[in-house]
Short mmCIF file of C-alpha atoms in Angstrom, two decimals:
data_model
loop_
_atom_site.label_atom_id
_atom_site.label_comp_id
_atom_site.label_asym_id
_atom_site.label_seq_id
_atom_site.Cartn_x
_atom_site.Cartn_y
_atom_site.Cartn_z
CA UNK A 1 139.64 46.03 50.13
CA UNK A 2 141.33 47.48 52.98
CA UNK A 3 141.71 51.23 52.28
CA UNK A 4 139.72 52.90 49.57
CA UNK A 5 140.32 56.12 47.62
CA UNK A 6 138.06 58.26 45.86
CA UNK A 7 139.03 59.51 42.79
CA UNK A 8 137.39 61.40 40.08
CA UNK A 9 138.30 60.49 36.38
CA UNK A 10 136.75 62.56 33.24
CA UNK A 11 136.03 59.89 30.21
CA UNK A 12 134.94 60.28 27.09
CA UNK A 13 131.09 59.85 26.94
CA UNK A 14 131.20 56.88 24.21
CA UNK A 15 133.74 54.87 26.87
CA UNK A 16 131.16 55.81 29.53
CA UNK A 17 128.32 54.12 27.37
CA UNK A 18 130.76 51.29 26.88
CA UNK A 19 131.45 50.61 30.79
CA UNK A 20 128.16 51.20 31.36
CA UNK A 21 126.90 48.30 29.39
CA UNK A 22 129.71 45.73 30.43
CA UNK A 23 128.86 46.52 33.70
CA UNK A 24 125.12 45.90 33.46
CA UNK A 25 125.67 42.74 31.25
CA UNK A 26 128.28 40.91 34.36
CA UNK A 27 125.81 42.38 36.73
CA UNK A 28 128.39 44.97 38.76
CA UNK A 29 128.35 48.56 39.64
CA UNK A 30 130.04 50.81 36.97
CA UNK A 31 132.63 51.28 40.02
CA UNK A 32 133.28 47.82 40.43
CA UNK A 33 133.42 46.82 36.70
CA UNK A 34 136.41 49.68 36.29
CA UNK A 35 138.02 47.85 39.43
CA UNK A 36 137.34 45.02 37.99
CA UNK A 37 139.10 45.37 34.73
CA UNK A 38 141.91 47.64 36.33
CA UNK A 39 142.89 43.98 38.76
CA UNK A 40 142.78 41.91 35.54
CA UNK A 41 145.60 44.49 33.61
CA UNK A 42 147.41 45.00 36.60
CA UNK A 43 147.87 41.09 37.10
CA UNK A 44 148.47 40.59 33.60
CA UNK A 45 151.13 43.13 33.21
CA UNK A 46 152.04 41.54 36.65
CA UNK A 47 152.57 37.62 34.78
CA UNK A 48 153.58 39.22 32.05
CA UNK A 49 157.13 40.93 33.68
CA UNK A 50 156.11 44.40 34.07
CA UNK A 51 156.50 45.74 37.47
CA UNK A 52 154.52 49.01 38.95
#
């Protein structure tokens, strides 16, 4: 990454839980597991026509 941006998001606490554990089970940071998941949507939508 070239430039990063702190943000602050409020989730619910059972979507928390949920990130939490997908994030210890591929072995990543709860950070990078949202980034993660965020690039695979993003470049999906991407293939899939959408545009940002």
């Amino acid at each position: 990454m070239d430039e990063e941006k702190r943000i602050t998001v409020r989730l619910p606490a059972e979507l928390h839980e949920r990130l939490v554990a997908r994030a210890k089970r591929e072995r990543r940071s709860v950070n990078g597991e949202i980034t993660h998941l965020l690039e695979a949507v993003l470049a999906d939508l991407r293939v899939a026509g959408e545009t940002s």
